[in-house]
Amino acid sequence: MGFEIEMKLSAFVAAAIFSAALALPASAAQAPVETFPGAPGVITLSGKCAKLVVAKFDATKGCKNELASVTLANGVVTFIFTSDGKALGFQGDGSGIKPASNGNARLPLSLVTTGVGNKMTGEVKVAGFCTFGNPYAGKPIAIECTAESKDSSFTGSFRTGGKLVKKGK
């Protein structure tokens, strides 16, 4: 009789452990970790534009305290800084993003794009990179981009305040 109770209890404990093991992955799958730059779309970060320089022109004073991260369906990622109505985008292939130091990531750049308002009309071939953290972690991060063409250099530096980001399409 004691053996029969022990067997039923063991079966109950095994079933409870098995159920708990199955429930853990299911609950983890319901709350996916947000990645940055992420899926196709636009993400707007608020914070402080620390530096924006094109060649010898320092546009930091008029630099807006928002930065857009645009990811296209083909995986191209552009970080867009704006100053006095003009836009400067640092663009690269998102599949080339690699880990960097301090939990950051690094995007190799191939183009710098320019424009006015929401229209990006100019582009310059460059070599360089953007280093960035993940704003979804809930703490301040930096996005720092440097690029050089055969005729010019470009620098952008932005620091978030650690607040959640705004997503758009």
PDB file of N, CA and C in Angstrom, residues 77-164:
ATOM      1  N   VAL A  77      20.211  49.507 -43.218  1.00  0.00           N
ATOM      2  CA  VAL A  77      19.939  50.296 -42.012  1.00  0.00           C
ATOM      3  C   VAL A  77      20.532  51.684 -42.200  1.00  0.00           C
ATOM      4  N   THR A  78      19.749  52.727 -41.848  1.00  0.00           N
ATOM      5  CA  THR A  78      20.233  54.107 -41.917  1.00  0.00           C
ATOM      6  C   THR A  78      19.927  54.815 -40.606  1.00  0.00           C
ATOM      7  N   PHE A  79      20.941  55.432 -40.013  1.00  0.00           N
ATOM      8  CA  PHE A  79      20.763  56.294 -38.847  1.00  0.00           C
ATOM      9  C   PHE A  79      20.724  57.725 -39.372  1.00  0.00           C
ATOM     10  N   ILE A  80      19.603  58.424 -39.126  1.00  0.00           N
ATOM     11  CA  ILE A  80      19.408  59.756 -39.708  1.00  0.00           C
ATOM     12  C   ILE A  80      19.430  60.840 -38.635  1.00  0.00           C
ATOM     13  N   PHE A  81      20.398  61.745 -38.776  1.00  0.00           N
ATOM     14  CA  PHE A  81      20.522  62.929 -37.936  1.00  0.00           C
ATOM     15  C   PHE A  81      19.900  64.090 -38.700  1.00  0.00           C
ATOM     16  N   THR A  82      19.282  65.047 -38.000  1.00  0.00           N
ATOM     17  CA  THR A  82      18.738  66.234 -38.666  1.00  0.00           C
ATOM     18  C   THR A  82      19.254  67.489 -37.980  1.00  0.00           C
ATOM     19  N   SER A  83      19.486  68.510 -38.801  1.00  0.00           N
ATOM     20  CA  SER A  83      19.952  69.801 -38.301  1.00  0.00           C
ATOM     21  C   SER A  83      19.408  70.896 -39.210  1.00  0.00           C
ATOM     22  N   ASP A  84      18.689  71.817 -38.608  1.00  0.00           N
ATOM     23  CA  ASP A  84      18.116  72.955 -39.350  1.00  0.00           C
ATOM     24  C   ASP A  84      17.367  72.506 -40.612  1.00  0.00           C
ATOM     25  N   GLY A  85      16.549  71.454 -40.480  1.00  0.00           N
ATOM     26  CA  GLY A  85      15.725  70.983 -41.598  1.00  0.00           C
ATOM     27  C   GLY A  85      16.439  70.098 -42.603  1.00  0.00           C
ATOM     28  N   LYS A  86      17.751  69.927 -42.446  1.00  0.00           N
ATOM     29  CA  LYS A  86      18.514  69.067 -43.357  1.00  0.00           C
ATOM     30  C   LYS A  86      18.805  67.747 -42.665  1.00  0.00           C
ATOM     31  N   ALA A  87      18.930  66.698 -43.464  1.00  0.00           N
ATOM     32  CA  ALA A  87      19.144  65.361 -42.912  1.00  0.00           C
ATOM     33  C   ALA A  87      20.448  64.765 -43.413  1.00  0.00           C
ATOM     34  N   LEU A  88      21.103  64.017 -42.526  1.00  0.00           N
ATOM     35  CA  LEU A  88      22.331  63.304 -42.857  1.00  0.00           C
ATOM     36  C   LEU A  88      22.159  61.871 -42.367  1.00  0.00           C
ATOM     37  N   GLY A  89      22.204  60.915 -43.309  1.00  0.00           N
ATOM     38  CA  GLY A  89      22.002  59.510 -42.961  1.00  0.00           C
ATOM     39  C   GLY A  89      23.272  58.706 -43.137  1.00  0.00           C
ATOM     40  N   PHE A  90      23.559  57.876 -42.139  1.00  0.00           N
ATOM     41  CA  PHE A  90      24.694  56.956 -42.193  1.00  0.00           C
ATOM     42  C   PHE A  90      24.110  55.589 -42.511  1.00  0.00           C
ATOM     43  N   GLN A  91      24.457  55.017 -43.671  1.00  0.00           N
ATOM     44  CA  GLN A  91      23.777  53.825 -44.185  1.00  0.00           C
ATOM     45  C   GLN A  91      24.717  52.649 -44.396  1.00  0.00           C
ATOM     46  N   GLY A  92      24.222  51.449 -44.041  1.00  0.00           N
ATOM     47  CA  GLY A  92      24.987  50.232 -44.265  1.00  0.00           C
ATOM     48  C   GLY A  92      24.084  49.019 -44.314  1.00  0.00           C
ATOM     49  N   ASP A  93      24.662  47.892 -44.686  1.00  0.00           N
ATOM     50  CA  ASP A  93      23.937  46.624 -44.786  1.00  0.00           C
ATOM     51  C   ASP A  93      23.825  46.014 -43.390  1.00  0.00           C
ATOM     52  N   GLY A  94      22.589  45.884 -42.903  1.00  0.00           N
ATOM     53  CA  GLY A  94      22.347  45.358 -41.564  1.00  0.00           C
ATOM     54  C   GLY A  94      22.859  43.944 -41.345  1.00  0.00           C
ATOM     55  N   SER A  95      23.022  43.174 -42.419  1.00  0.00           N
ATOM     56  CA  SER A  95      23.546  41.809 -42.246  1.00  0.00           C
ATOM     57  C   SER A  95      25.024  41.837 -41.842  1.00  0.00           C
ATOM     58  N   GLY A  96      25.665  42.993 -41.985  1.00  0.00           N
ATOM     59  CA  GLY A  96      27.071  43.129 -41.613  1.00  0.00           C
ATOM     60  C   GLY A  96      27.284  43.559 -40.174  1.00  0.00           C
ATOM     61  N   ILE A  97      26.197  43.728 -39.399  1.00  0.00           N
ATOM     62  CA  ILE A  97      26.322  44.146 -37.998  1.00  0.00           C
ATOM     63  C   ILE A  97      27.036  43.057 -37.211  1.00  0.00           C
ATOM     64  N   LYS A  98      28.042  43.464 -36.465  1.00  0.00           N
ATOM     65  CA  LYS A  98      28.840  42.546 -35.648  1.00  0.00           C
ATOM     66  C   LYS A  98      28.922  43.078 -34.222  1.00  0.00           C
ATOM     67  N   PRO A  99      29.143  42.191 -33.256  1.00  0.00           N
ATOM     68  CA  PRO A  99      29.321  42.645 -31.872  1.00  0.00           C
ATOM     69  C   PRO A  99      30.564  43.531 -31.755  1.00  0.00           C
ATOM     70  N   ALA A 100      30.479  44.516 -30.869  1.00  0.00           N
ATOM     71  CA  ALA A 100      31.614  45.394 -30.566  1.00  0.00           C
ATOM     72  C   ALA A 100      31.812  45.355 -29.047  1.00  0.00           C
ATOM     73  N   SER A 101      32.674  46.172 -28.516  1.00  0.00           N
ATOM     74  CA  SER A 101      32.962  46.151 -27.086  1.00  0.00           C
ATOM     75  C   SER A 101      31.800  46.693 -26.249  1.00  0.00           C
ATOM     76  N   ASN A 102      31.795  46.357 -24.979  1.00  0.00           N
ATOM     77  CA  ASN A 102      30.823  46.838 -23.991  1.00  0.00           C
ATOM     78  C   ASN A 102      29.373  46.536 -24.348  1.00  0.00           C
ATOM     79  N   GLY A 103      29.109  45.413 -25.019  1.00  0.00           N
ATOM     80  CA  GLY A 103      27.746  45.038 -25.370  1.00  0.00           C
ATOM     81  C   GLY A 103      27.164  45.816 -26.534  1.00  0.00           C
ATOM     82  N   ASN A 104      27.977  46.594 -27.197  1.00  0.00           N
ATOM     83  CA  ASN A 104      27.522  47.361 -28.357  1.00  0.00           C
ATOM     84  C   ASN A 104      27.616  46.519 -29.624  1.00  0.00           C
ATOM     85  N   ALA A 105      27.112  47.093 -30.709  1.00  0.00           N
ATOM     86  CA  ALA A 105      27.205  46.461 -32.025  1.00  0.00           C
ATOM     87  C   ALA A 105      27.801  47.482 -32.988  1.00  0.00           C
ATOM     88  N   ARG A 106      28.296  46.980 -34.117  1.00  0.00           N
ATOM     89  CA  ARG A 106      28.931  47.851 -35.103  1.00  0.00           C
ATOM     90  C   ARG A 106      28.367  47.565 -36.488  1.00  0.00           C
ATOM     91  N   LEU A 107      27.904  48.635 -37.152  1.00  0.00           N
ATOM     92  CA  LEU A 107      27.365  48.569 -38.516  1.00  0.00           C
ATOM     93  C   LEU A 107      28.381  49.162 -39.473  1.00  0.00           C
ATOM     94  N   PRO A 108      28.901  48.367 -40.425  1.00  0.00           N
ATOM     95  CA  PRO A 108      29.800  48.947 -41.432  1.00  0.00           C
ATOM     96  C   PRO A 108      28.987  49.816 -42.395  1.00  0.00           C
ATOM     97  N   LEU A 109      29.539  50.954 -42.758  1.00  0.00           N
ATOM     98  CA  LEU A 109      28.842  51.913 -43.615  1.00  0.00           C
ATOM     99  C   LEU A 109      29.340  51.850 -45.051  1.00  0.00           C
ATOM    100  N   SER A 110      28.400  52.075 -45.981  1.00  0.00           N
ATOM    101  CA  SER A 110      28.769  52.125 -47.395  1.00  0.00           C
ATOM    102  C   SER A 110      28.372  53.458 -48.027  1.00  0.00           C
ATOM    103  N   LEU A 111      27.371  54.126 -47.448  1.00  0.00           N
ATOM    104  CA  LEU A 111      26.891  55.402 -47.986  1.00  0.00           C
ATOM    105  C   LEU A 111      26.583  56.392 -46.877  1.00  0.00           C
ATOM    106  N   VAL A 112      26.718  57.659 -47.220  1.00  0.00           N
ATOM    107  CA  VAL A 112      26.141  58.741 -46.430  1.00  0.00           C
ATOM    108  C   VAL A 112      25.109  59.372 -47.347  1.00  0.00           C
ATOM    109  N   THR A 113      23.884  59.499 -46.840  1.00  0.00           N
ATOM    110  CA  THR A 113      22.811  60.088 -47.634  1.00  0.00           C
ATOM    111  C   THR A 113      22.476  61.463 -47.078  1.00  0.00           C
ATOM    112  N   THR A 114      22.022  62.349 -47.965  1.00  0.00           N
ATOM    113  CA  THR A 114      21.673  63.705 -47.553  1.00  0.00           C
ATOM    114  C   THR A 114      20.290  64.049 -48.081  1.00  0.00           C
ATOM    115  N   GLY A 115      19.667  65.009 -47.439  1.00  0.00           N
ATOM    116  CA  GLY A 115      18.355  65.422 -47.899  1.00  0.00           C
ATOM    117  C   GLY A 115      17.826  66.602 -47.112  1.00  0.00           C
ATOM    118  N   VAL A 116      16.611  66.976 -47.478  1.00  0.00           N
ATOM    119  CA  VAL A 116      15.903  68.061 -46.813  1.00  0.00           C
ATOM    120  C   VAL A 116      14.547  67.515 -46.394  1.00  0.00           C
ATOM    121  N   GLY A 117      14.153  67.782 -45.138  1.00  0.00           N
ATOM    122  CA  GLY A 117      12.884  67.260 -44.653  1.00  0.00           C
ATOM    123  C   GLY A 117      12.927  65.745 -44.617  1.00  0.00           C
ATOM    124  N   ASN A 118      11.899  65.107 -45.196  1.00  0.00           N
ATOM    125  CA  ASN A 118      11.819  63.645 -45.209  1.00  0.00           C
ATOM    126  C   ASN A 118      12.350  63.015 -46.484  1.00  0.00           C
ATOM    127  N   LYS A 119      12.878  63.806 -47.391  1.00  0.00           N
ATOM    128  CA  LYS A 119      13.361  63.273 -48.675  1.00  0.00           C
ATOM    129  C   LYS A 119      14.880  63.211 -48.687  1.00  0.00           C
ATOM    130  N   MET A 120      15.391  61.986 -48.849  1.00  0.00           N
ATOM    131  CA  MET A 120      16.827  61.783 -48.957  1.00  0.00           C
ATOM    132  C   MET A 120      17.148  61.709 -50.446  1.00  0.00           C
ATOM    133  N   THR A 121      17.896  62.690 -50.962  1.00  0.00           N
ATOM    134  CA  THR A 121      18.125  62.770 -52.401  1.00  0.00           C
ATOM    135  C   THR A 121      19.583  62.605 -52.815  1.00  0.00           C
ATOM    136  N   GLY A 122      20.512  62.857 -51.922  1.00  0.00           N
ATOM    137  CA  GLY A 122      21.923  62.748 -52.285  1.00  0.00           C
ATOM    138  C   GLY A 122      22.579  61.564 -51.598  1.00  0.00           C
ATOM    139  N   GLU A 123      23.634  61.043 -52.216  1.00  0.00           N
ATOM    140  CA  GLU A 123      24.384  59.973 -51.580  1.00  0.00           C
ATOM    141  C   GLU A 123      25.854  60.045 -51.963  1.00  0.00           C
ATOM    142  N   VAL A 124      26.699  59.670 -51.001  1.00  0.00           N
ATOM    143  CA  VAL A 124      28.138  59.678 -51.174  1.00  0.00           C
ATOM    144  C   VAL A 124      28.658  58.323 -50.708  1.00  0.00           C
ATOM    145  N   LYS A 125      29.483  57.667 -51.528  1.00  0.00           N
ATOM    146  CA  LYS A 125      30.090  56.402 -51.121  1.00  0.00           C
ATOM    147  C   LYS A 125      31.127  56.684 -50.045  1.00  0.00           C
ATOM    148  N   VAL A 126      31.077  55.876 -48.981  1.00  0.00           N
ATOM    149  CA  VAL A 126      31.979  56.083 -47.850  1.00  0.00           C
ATOM    150  C   VAL A 126      32.478  54.747 -47.311  1.00  0.00           C
ATOM    151  N   ALA A 127      33.451  54.852 -46.443  1.00  0.00           N
ATOM    152  CA  ALA A 127      33.893  53.735 -45.609  1.00  0.00           C
ATOM    153  C   ALA A 127      33.820  54.246 -44.177  1.00  0.00           C
ATOM    154  N   GLY A 128      33.334  53.429 -43.298  1.00  0.00           N
ATOM    155  CA  GLY A 128      33.231  53.826 -41.898  1.00  0.00           C
ATOM    156  C   GLY A 128      32.314  52.886 -41.159  1.00  0.00           C
ATOM    157  N   PHE A 129      31.844  53.314 -39.989  1.00  0.00           N
ATOM    158  CA  PHE A 129      30.974  52.463 -39.190  1.00  0.00           C
ATOM    159  C   PHE A 129      30.189  53.291 -38.191  1.00  0.00           C
ATOM    160  N   CYS A 130      29.094  52.711 -37.710  1.00  0.00           N
ATOM    161  CA  CYS A 130      28.325  53.246 -36.586  1.00  0.00           C
ATOM    162  C   CYS A 130      28.408  52.207 -35.475  1.00  0.00           C
ATOM    163  N   THR A 131      28.685  52.654 -34.281  1.00  0.00           N
ATOM    164  CA  THR A 131      28.689  51.798 -33.103  1.00  0.00           C
ATOM    165  C   THR A 131      27.499  52.211 -32.252  1.00  0.00           C
ATOM    166  N   PHE A 132      26.752  51.226 -31.747  1.00  0.00           N
ATOM    167  CA  PHE A 132      25.528  51.556 -31.009  1.00  0.00           C
ATOM    168  C   PHE A 132      25.167  50.470 -30.005  1.00  0.00           C
ATOM    169  N   GLY A 133      24.398  50.879 -28.996  1.00  0.00           N
ATOM    170  CA  GLY A 133      23.854  49.949 -28.013  1.00  0.00           C
ATOM    171  C   GLY A 133      22.405  49.654 -28.354  1.00  0.00           C
ATOM    172  N   ASN A 134      21.731  48.936 -27.466  1.00  0.00           N
ATOM    173  CA  ASN A 134      20.329  48.569 -27.667  1.00  0.00           C
ATOM    174  C   ASN A 134      19.430  49.441 -26.789  1.00  0.00           C
ATOM    175  N   PRO A 135      18.660  50.357 -27.382  1.00  0.00           N
ATOM    176  CA  PRO A 135      17.821  51.255 -26.577  1.00  0.00           C
ATOM    177  C   PRO A 135      16.690  50.532 -25.847  1.00  0.00           C
ATOM    178  N   TYR A 136      16.377  49.301 -26.237  1.00  0.00           N
ATOM    179  CA  TYR A 136      15.325  48.539 -25.570  1.00  0.00           C
ATOM    180  C   TYR A 136      15.764  48.040 -24.198  1.00  0.00           C
ATOM    181  N   ALA A 137      17.056  48.150 -23.893  1.00  0.00           N
ATOM    182  CA  ALA A 137      17.557  47.700 -22.601  1.00  0.00           C
ATOM    183  C   ALA A 137      17.108  48.638 -21.469  1.00  0.00           C
ATOM    184  N   GLY A 138      16.564  49.817 -21.809  1.00  0.00           N
ATOM    185  CA  GLY A 138      16.036  50.728 -20.797  1.00  0.00           C
ATOM    186  C   GLY A 138      17.075  51.603 -20.125  1.00  0.00           C
ATOM    187  N   LYS A 139      18.249  51.703 -20.714  1.00  0.00           N
ATOM    188  CA  LYS A 139      19.277  52.594 -20.156  1.00  0.00           C
ATOM    189  C   LYS A 139      19.845  53.441 -21.284  1.00  0.00           C
ATOM    190  N   PRO A 140      20.456  54.566 -20.946  1.00  0.00           N
ATOM    191  CA  PRO A 140      21.015  55.437 -21.995  1.00  0.00           C
ATOM    192  C   PRO A 140      22.061  54.698 -22.837  1.00  0.00           C
ATOM    193  N   ILE A 141      22.029  54.983 -24.135  1.00  0.00           N
ATOM    194  CA  ILE A 141      23.017  54.403 -25.047  1.00  0.00           C
ATOM    195  C   ILE A 141      23.574  55.504 -25.942  1.00  0.00           C
ATOM    196  N   ALA A 142      24.653  55.193 -26.614  1.00  0.00           N
ATOM    197  CA  ALA A 142      25.236  56.117 -27.590  1.00  0.00           C
ATOM    198  C   ALA A 142      25.176  55.472 -28.970  1.00  0.00           C
ATOM    199  N   ILE A 143      24.951  56.316 -29.970  1.00  0.00           N
ATOM    200  CA  ILE A 143      25.065  55.904 -31.369  1.00  0.00           C
ATOM    201  C   ILE A 143      26.103  56.840 -31.966  1.00  0.00           C
ATOM    202  N   GLU A 144      27.227  56.279 -32.356  1.00  0.00           N
ATOM    203  CA  GLU A 144      28.332  57.092 -32.860  1.00  0.00           C
ATOM    204  C   GLU A 144      28.724  56.603 -34.247  1.00  0.00           C
ATOM    205  N   CYS A 145      28.675  57.525 -35.205  1.00  0.00           N
ATOM    206  CA  CYS A 145      28.976  57.192 -36.603  1.00  0.00           C
ATOM    207  C   CYS A 145      30.130  58.046 -37.111  1.00  0.00           C
ATOM    208  N   THR A 146      31.040  57.391 -37.823  1.00  0.00           N
ATOM    209  CA  THR A 146      32.128  58.103 -38.495  1.00  0.00           C
ATOM    210  C   THR A 146      32.304  57.481 -39.874  1.00  0.00           C
ATOM    211  N   ALA A 147      32.474  58.330 -40.868  1.00  0.00           N
ATOM    212  CA  ALA A 147      32.638  57.849 -42.239  1.00  0.00           C
ATOM    213  C   ALA A 147      33.510  58.817 -43.016  1.00  0.00           C
ATOM    214  N   GLU A 148      34.194  58.274 -44.018  1.00  0.00           N
ATOM    215  CA  GLU A 148      35.025  59.098 -44.894  1.00  0.00           C
ATOM    216  C   GLU A 148      34.788  58.718 -46.343  1.00  0.00           C
ATOM    217  N   SER A 149      34.677  59.757 -47.179  1.00  0.00           N
ATOM    218  CA  SER A 149      34.648  59.559 -48.625  1.00  0.00           C
ATOM    219  C   SER A 149      36.015  59.994 -49.125  1.00  0.00           C
ATOM    220  N   LYS A 150      36.210  59.963 -50.435  1.00  0.00           N
ATOM    221  CA  LYS A 150      37.516  60.406 -50.936  1.00  0.00           C
ATOM    222  C   LYS A 150      37.693  61.912 -50.786  1.00  0.00           C
ATOM    223  N   ASP A 151      36.576  62.662 -50.617  1.00  0.00           N
ATOM    224  CA  ASP A 151      36.660  64.117 -50.519  1.00  0.00           C
ATOM    225  C   ASP A 151      36.293  64.704 -49.161  1.00  0.00           C
ATOM    226  N   SER A 152      35.689  63.903 -48.280  1.00  0.00           N
ATOM    227  CA  SER A 152      35.128  64.491 -47.075  1.00  0.00           C
ATOM    228  C   SER A 152      35.044  63.493 -45.924  1.00  0.00           C
ATOM    229  N   SER A 153      34.728  64.026 -44.745  1.00  0.00           N
ATOM    230  CA  SER A 153      34.503  63.164 -43.582  1.00  0.00           C
ATOM    231  C   SER A 153      33.170  63.554 -42.936  1.00  0.00           C
ATOM    232  N   PHE A 154      32.571  62.597 -42.229  1.00  0.00           N
ATOM    233  CA  PHE A 154      31.260  62.788 -41.614  1.00  0.00           C
ATOM    234  C   PHE A 154      31.284  62.177 -40.213  1.00  0.00           C
ATOM    235  N   THR A 155      30.732  62.891 -39.242  1.00  0.00           N
ATOM    236  CA  THR A 155      30.674  62.393 -37.873  1.00  0.00           C
ATOM    237  C   THR A 155      29.322  62.726 -37.270  1.00  0.00           C
ATOM    238  N   GLY A 156      28.732  61.757 -36.620  1.00  0.00           N
ATOM    239  CA  GLY A 156      27.485  61.979 -35.890  1.00  0.00           C
ATOM    240  C   GLY A 156      27.538  61.229 -34.574  1.00  0.00           C
ATOM    241  N   SER A 157      27.119  61.882 -33.502  1.00  0.00           N
ATOM    242  CA  SER A 157      27.108  61.247 -32.190  1.00  0.00           C
ATOM    243  C   SER A 157      25.814  61.630 -31.483  1.00  0.00           C
ATOM    244  N   PHE A 158      25.119  60.626 -30.963  1.00  0.00           N
ATOM    245  CA  PHE A 158      23.820  60.828 -30.339  1.00  0.00           C
ATOM    246  C   PHE A 158      23.750  59.983 -29.077  1.00  0.00           C
ATOM    247  N   ARG A 159      23.193  60.552 -28.013  1.00  0.00           N
ATOM    248  CA  ARG A 159      23.029  59.816 -26.755  1.00  0.00           C
ATOM    249  C   ARG A 159      21.561  59.834 -26.357  1.00  0.00           C
ATOM    250  N   THR A 160      21.017  58.637 -26.113  1.00  0.00           N
ATOM    251  CA  THR A 160      19.603  58.566 -25.706  1.00  0.00           C
ATOM    252  C   THR A 160      19.496  58.833 -24.215  1.00  0.00           C
ATOM    253  N   GLY A 161      18.264  59.122 -23.792  1.00  0.00           N
ATOM    254  CA  GLY A 161      18.003  59.329 -22.382  1.00  0.00           C
ATOM    255  C   GLY A 161      17.601  58.061 -21.665  1.00  0.00           C
ATOM    256  N   GLY A 162      17.507  56.943 -22.399  1.00  0.00           N
ATOM    257  CA  GLY A 162      17.141  55.678 -21.779  1.00  0.00           C
ATOM    258  C   GLY A 162      15.653  55.378 -21.795  1.00  0.00           C
ATOM    259  N   LYS A 163      14.865  56.264 -22.408  1.00  0.00           N
ATOM    260  CA  LYS A 163      13.431  56.016 -22.490  1.00  0.00           C
ATOM    261  C   LYS A 163      13.125  55.108 -23.667  1.00  0.00           C
ATOM    262  N   LEU A 164      11.940  54.508 -23.640  1.00  0.00           N
ATOM    263  CA  LEU A 164      11.533  53.639 -24.739  1.00  0.00           C
ATOM    264  C   LEU A 164      11.457  54.410 -26.034  1.00  0.00           C
TER     265      LEU A 164
END
